[in-house]
């Protein structure tokens, strides 16, 4: 039979101690001991993260094939290789680059080591298991062995040359207008200080002129320097004849001969 009073101590819904009878000292001691003990209840779940993780989009086969097709057509002649022409990262790619260099070929490249999806996916897309791979006008030509055979037969240079656009017609470009300016940017938005200063000077003459943004066509940008034997921009042409660059225009302005020169008088 239980004594009266009886003290029951509960923890986490369970009786952990029982004291029967009026024993104040025992009750006090039990309360102190239980109060000093750490809770052994179920651990609280960790707070949920406040940063939502963005799911990584996994390319579907159709999306990858569309991207591969786009890369293949970035240039009429496109070489998929390990590394780049300045630093090939396998012997086969190095031999291909050397071959193209000897042929003075123009071509685009893609480093497959920078994108494993392209590296693996292109093998399936082209049904060609190795690299490098050469594409001309979007069609697979093959790898190094085939390129060597084509080169030995003299066919490769013709294929590479015919695939690229015809070089710019510089005579037509410099005669596009009586006063023709080749510059970086356009009169509304010059993209270098020299071009900006030249446009300011020309605006003072109130003469009409046409311009060509050399940033819009790298073949023109590089080729015109050789065509004119003038290494910098802007370049000013009057009736198809090179006048010079900004320094020449400044000298003509200072001497008072600028307007008559630009008019071709």
Short mmCIF file of C-alpha atoms in Angstrom, two decimals:
data_model
loop_
_atom_site.label_atom_id
_atom_site.label_comp_id
_atom_site.label_asym_id
_atom_site.label_seq_id
_atom_site.Cartn_x
_atom_site.Cartn_y
_atom_site.Cartn_z
CA UNK A 1 0.00 0.00 0.00
CA UNK A 2 1.30 3.46 -0.95
CA UNK A 3 2.09 5.93 1.79
CA UNK A 4 0.50 9.36 1.92
CA UNK A 5 1.63 11.77 0.62
CA UNK A 6 3.31 10.20 -2.44
CA UNK A 7 5.39 12.33 -4.87
CA UNK A 8 5.74 11.24 -8.51
CA UNK A 9 8.32 12.86 -10.80
CA UNK A 10 7.66 12.73 -14.55
CA UNK A 11 9.99 13.34 -17.51
CA UNK A 12 8.98 13.05 -21.16
CA UNK A 13 5.72 11.51 -20.04
CA UNK A 14 7.31 8.79 -17.93
CA UNK A 15 7.62 8.36 -14.15
CA UNK A 16 11.32 8.62 -13.30
CA UNK A 17 11.14 8.87 -9.48
CA UNK A 18 8.68 8.08 -6.70
CA UNK A 19 8.89 9.25 -3.07
CA UNK A 20 6.36 8.01 -0.55
CA UNK A 21 5.65 9.67 2.77
CA UNK A 22 6.34 13.15 4.07
CA UNK A 23 10.10 13.16 3.59
CA UNK A 24 10.81 16.81 2.76
CA UNK A 25 14.59 16.31 2.57
CA UNK A 26 14.21 13.51 0.06
CA UNK A 27 11.84 15.57 -2.06
CA UNK A 28 14.16 18.60 -2.06
CA UNK A 29 17.16 16.49 -3.00
CA UNK A 30 15.26 14.79 -5.84
CA UNK A 31 14.11 18.14 -7.27
CA UNK A 32 17.69 19.52 -7.28
CA UNK A 33 19.12 16.40 -8.89
CA UNK A 34 16.51 16.27 -11.59
CA UNK A 35 16.81 19.99 -12.32
CA UNK A 36 20.57 19.66 -12.86
CA UNK A 37 20.21 16.84 -15.40
CA UNK A 38 20.26 17.63 -19.16
CA UNK A 39 17.29 16.68 -21.20
CA UNK A 40 17.60 13.36 -22.94
CA UNK A 41 14.46 13.85 -24.99
CA UNK A 42 14.35 13.58 -28.74
CA UNK A 43 16.66 15.97 -30.53
CA UNK A 44 15.08 18.88 -32.29
CA UNK A 45 15.37 18.83 -36.04
CA UNK A 46 17.97 21.25 -37.40
CA UNK A 47 16.56 24.52 -38.68
CA UNK A 48 15.71 24.40 -42.31
CA UNK A 49 18.05 26.21 -44.68
CA UNK A 50 16.91 29.64 -45.75
CA UNK A 51 18.85 29.37 -49.04
CA UNK A 52 16.90 27.57 -51.72
CA UNK A 53 19.03 25.40 -53.95
CA UNK A 54 18.55 26.12 -57.67
CA UNK A 55 18.12 22.86 -59.55
CA UNK A 56 20.69 22.35 -62.30
CA UNK A 57 19.06 22.04 -65.68
CA UNK A 58 19.99 18.80 -67.38
CA UNK A 59 20.22 19.16 -71.15
CA UNK A 60 17.93 16.86 -73.04
CA UNK A 61 19.37 15.02 -76.06
CA UNK A 62 17.43 17.32 -78.39
CA UNK A 63 18.75 20.43 -76.62
CA UNK A 64 22.32 19.14 -76.79
CA UNK A 65 22.02 18.29 -80.48
CA UNK A 66 20.67 21.77 -81.18
CA UNK A 67 23.62 23.30 -79.33
CA UNK A 68 26.09 21.06 -81.18
CA UNK A 69 24.63 22.09 -84.51
CA UNK A 70 24.95 25.75 -83.54
CA UNK A 71 28.61 25.33 -82.54
CA UNK A 72 29.42 23.36 -85.71
CA UNK A 73 28.10 26.27 -87.78
CA UNK A 74 29.93 29.03 -85.91
CA UNK A 75 32.46 29.00 -88.75
CA UNK A 76 32.34 27.58 -92.30
CA UNK A 77 35.41 25.55 -91.30
CA UNK A 78 35.11 24.29 -87.71
CA UNK A 79 37.65 22.12 -85.91
CA UNK A 80 36.79 20.35 -82.66
CA UNK A 81 40.08 19.69 -80.91
CA UNK A 82 41.79 19.31 -77.56
CA UNK A 83 43.12 22.71 -76.59
CA UNK A 84 43.36 25.58 -79.06
CA UNK A 85 45.64 26.45 -82.00
CA UNK A 86 48.02 28.33 -79.71
CA UNK A 87 48.25 25.43 -77.26
CA UNK A 88 47.05 22.05 -78.62
CA UNK A 89 46.66 19.48 -75.86
CA UNK A 90 47.17 16.24 -77.78
CA UNK A 91 49.45 15.10 -80.56
CA UNK A 92 46.66 14.62 -83.11
CA UNK A 93 45.32 18.14 -82.53
CA UNK A 94 48.85 19.54 -82.77
CA UNK A 95 49.44 17.82 -86.11
CA UNK A 96 46.15 19.15 -87.47
CA UNK A 97 46.95 22.71 -86.42
CA UNK A 98 50.40 22.48 -88.00
CA UNK A 99 48.87 21.17 -91.23
CA UNK A 100 46.36 24.04 -91.34
CA UNK A 101 49.10 26.54 -90.57
CA UNK A 102 51.14 25.32 -93.54
CA UNK A 103 48.05 25.77 -95.72
CA UNK A 104 47.40 29.29 -94.32
CA UNK A 105 43.89 28.07 -93.56
CA UNK A 106 41.25 30.13 -91.79
CA UNK A 107 39.07 28.16 -89.42
CA UNK A 108 37.22 28.23 -86.14
CA UNK A 109 37.92 25.90 -83.24
CA UNK A 110 36.21 24.52 -80.15
CA UNK A 111 38.17 23.09 -77.22
CA UNK A 112 36.29 19.93 -76.24
CA UNK A 113 38.16 19.79 -72.92
CA UNK A 114 36.13 22.81 -71.78
CA UNK A 115 32.72 21.12 -72.13
CA UNK A 116 32.29 17.43 -71.38
CA UNK A 117 28.73 17.40 -72.73
CA UNK A 118 30.05 18.51 -76.11
CA UNK A 119 33.02 16.16 -75.88
CA UNK A 120 30.83 13.11 -75.32
CA UNK A 121 27.76 14.22 -77.25
CA UNK A 122 29.56 15.07 -80.48
CA UNK A 123 30.83 11.49 -80.79
CA UNK A 124 27.23 10.30 -80.95
CA UNK A 125 26.04 13.22 -83.07
CA UNK A 126 28.71 12.60 -85.72
CA UNK A 127 29.10 8.86 -85.21
CA UNK A 128 32.84 9.55 -85.01
CA UNK A 129 34.58 8.33 -81.85
CA UNK A 130 37.80 10.36 -81.79
CA UNK A 131 39.19 13.89 -81.94
CA UNK A 132 39.99 16.13 -83.69
CA UNK A 133 36.94 16.35 -85.90
CA UNK A 134 36.71 18.74 -88.86
CA UNK A 135 33.44 20.13 -90.21
CA UNK A 136 33.13 22.12 -93.43
CA UNK A 137 29.87 24.00 -93.97
CA UNK A 138 28.26 21.92 -91.24
CA UNK A 139 29.26 18.55 -92.65
CA UNK A 140 31.74 16.17 -91.02
CA UNK A 141 34.93 15.66 -93.04
CA UNK A 142 36.70 13.39 -90.56
CA UNK A 143 39.71 13.17 -88.31
CA UNK A 144 43.46 13.44 -88.71
CA UNK A 145 43.98 10.38 -90.94
CA UNK A 146 41.42 11.58 -93.48
CA UNK A 147 42.81 15.12 -93.37
CA UNK A 148 46.29 13.77 -94.08
CA UNK A 149 45.01 11.86 -97.11
CA UNK A 150 43.17 14.92 -98.43
CA UNK A 151 46.25 17.05 -97.89
CA UNK A 152 48.51 14.60 -99.73
CA UNK A 153 46.08 14.62 -102.67
CA UNK A 154 46.00 18.43 -102.69
CA UNK A 155 42.26 18.48 -102.01
CA UNK A 156 42.31 19.83 -98.48
CA UNK A 157 43.55 23.33 -99.34
CA UNK A 158 40.85 23.69 -102.01
CA UNK A 159 38.16 22.51 -99.59
CA UNK A 160 39.28 24.91 -96.89
CA UNK A 161 39.62 27.86 -99.26
CA UNK A 162 36.30 27.31 -101.04
CA UNK A 163 34.46 27.02 -97.75
CA UNK A 164 35.48 30.44 -96.49
CA UNK A 165 33.78 33.65 -97.68
CA UNK A 166 35.53 35.60 -100.40
CA UNK A 167 37.96 38.22 -99.05
CA UNK A 168 36.60 41.76 -98.76
CA UNK A 169 36.64 43.92 -101.88
CA UNK A 170 38.73 46.73 -100.47
CA UNK A 171 38.55 48.81 -103.65
CA UNK A 172 34.77 48.78 -103.44
CA UNK A 173 34.83 49.63 -99.73
CA UNK A 174 37.16 52.62 -99.96
CA UNK A 175 35.17 53.99 -102.93
CA UNK A 176 31.81 53.56 -101.26
CA UNK A 177 31.66 57.33 -100.72
CA UNK A 178 33.84 60.26 -101.86
CA UNK A 179 34.87 60.73 -98.23
CA UNK A 180 35.16 57.37 -96.47
CA UNK A 181 36.15 56.85 -92.83
CA UNK A 182 37.20 53.48 -91.37
CA UNK A 183 36.88 53.78 -87.62
CA UNK A 184 36.13 51.96 -84.38
CA UNK A 185 32.43 52.32 -83.79
CA UNK A 186 30.26 54.83 -85.61
CA UNK A 187 29.81 58.63 -85.53
CA UNK A 188 27.09 58.36 -82.87
CA UNK A 189 29.18 56.00 -80.70
CA UNK A 190 32.92 56.14 -81.43
CA UNK A 191 34.71 53.34 -79.59
CA UNK A 192 38.17 54.86 -79.19
CA UNK A 193 39.54 58.29 -78.43
CA UNK A 194 41.17 58.70 -81.87
CA UNK A 195 37.91 57.94 -83.68
CA UNK A 196 36.00 60.28 -81.36
CA UNK A 197 38.42 63.16 -82.00
CA UNK A 198 38.31 62.61 -85.77
CA UNK A 199 34.50 62.72 -85.82
CA UNK A 200 34.58 65.96 -83.82
CA UNK A 201 36.92 67.52 -86.38
CA UNK A 202 34.83 66.31 -89.32
CA UNK A 203 31.65 67.69 -87.74
CA UNK A 204 33.25 71.14 -87.80
CA UNK A 205 33.80 70.89 -91.57
CA UNK A 206 30.10 70.14 -92.19
CA UNK A 207 31.17 67.79 -95.00
CA UNK A 208 29.18 64.63 -95.69
CA UNK A 209 30.95 61.30 -95.34
CA UNK A 210 30.34 57.61 -94.84
CA UNK A 211 31.90 55.31 -92.26
CA UNK A 212 32.72 51.65 -91.74
CA UNK A 213 32.93 50.14 -88.25
CA UNK A 214 36.02 47.90 -88.34
CA UNK A 215 34.74 46.06 -85.25
CA UNK A 216 31.93 44.68 -87.41
CA UNK A 217 34.27 42.69 -89.69
CA UNK A 218 37.63 41.38 -88.54
CA UNK A 219 38.64 40.49 -92.11
CA UNK A 220 38.29 44.16 -93.04
CA UNK A 221 39.97 45.27 -89.83
CA UNK A 222 43.07 43.18 -90.44
CA UNK A 223 43.08 43.20 -94.24
CA UNK A 224 42.73 46.94 -94.75
CA UNK A 225 45.92 47.54 -92.78
CA UNK A 226 47.82 45.45 -95.34
CA UNK A 227 45.89 46.86 -98.30
CA UNK A 228 46.66 50.46 -97.33
CA UNK A 229 50.01 49.78 -95.65
CA UNK A 230 48.69 51.84 -92.73
CA UNK A 231 48.78 50.03 -89.38
CA UNK A 232 46.28 51.99 -87.29
CA UNK A 233 42.73 53.34 -87.21
CA UNK A 234 40.93 55.55 -88.04
CA UNK A 235 41.81 55.74 -91.73
CA UNK A 236 40.50 58.47 -94.03
CA UNK A 237 40.02 57.95 -97.79
CA UNK A 238 39.12 60.62 -100.34
CA UNK A 239 37.94 59.38 -103.75
CA UNK A 240 39.57 56.00 -103.03
CA UNK A 241 42.92 57.44 -102.00
CA UNK A 242 44.30 57.14 -98.47
CA UNK A 243 44.81 60.47 -96.76
CA UNK A 244 45.98 59.03 -93.45
CA UNK A 245 44.95 58.88 -89.84
CA UNK A 246 44.13 61.35 -87.10
CA UNK A 247 47.59 62.96 -86.99
CA UNK A 248 47.42 63.78 -90.70
CA UNK A 249 43.94 65.23 -90.31
CA UNK A 250 45.14 67.41 -87.44
CA UNK A 251 48.06 68.68 -89.51
CA UNK A 252 45.76 69.52 -92.42
CA UNK A 253 43.42 71.34 -90.05
CA UNK A 254 46.27 73.39 -88.58
CA UNK A 255 47.55 74.30 -92.04
CA UNK A 256 44.10 75.28 -93.29
CA UNK A 257 44.11 72.64 -96.02
CA UNK A 258 41.68 70.20 -94.43
CA UNK A 259 38.44 71.05 -96.23
CA UNK A 260 40.00 71.30 -99.69
CA UNK A 261 41.82 68.00 -99.17
CA UNK A 262 38.70 66.21 -97.98
CA UNK A 263 36.80 67.54 -100.99
CA UNK A 264 39.51 66.10 -103.24
CA UNK A 265 40.43 69.48 -104.70
#
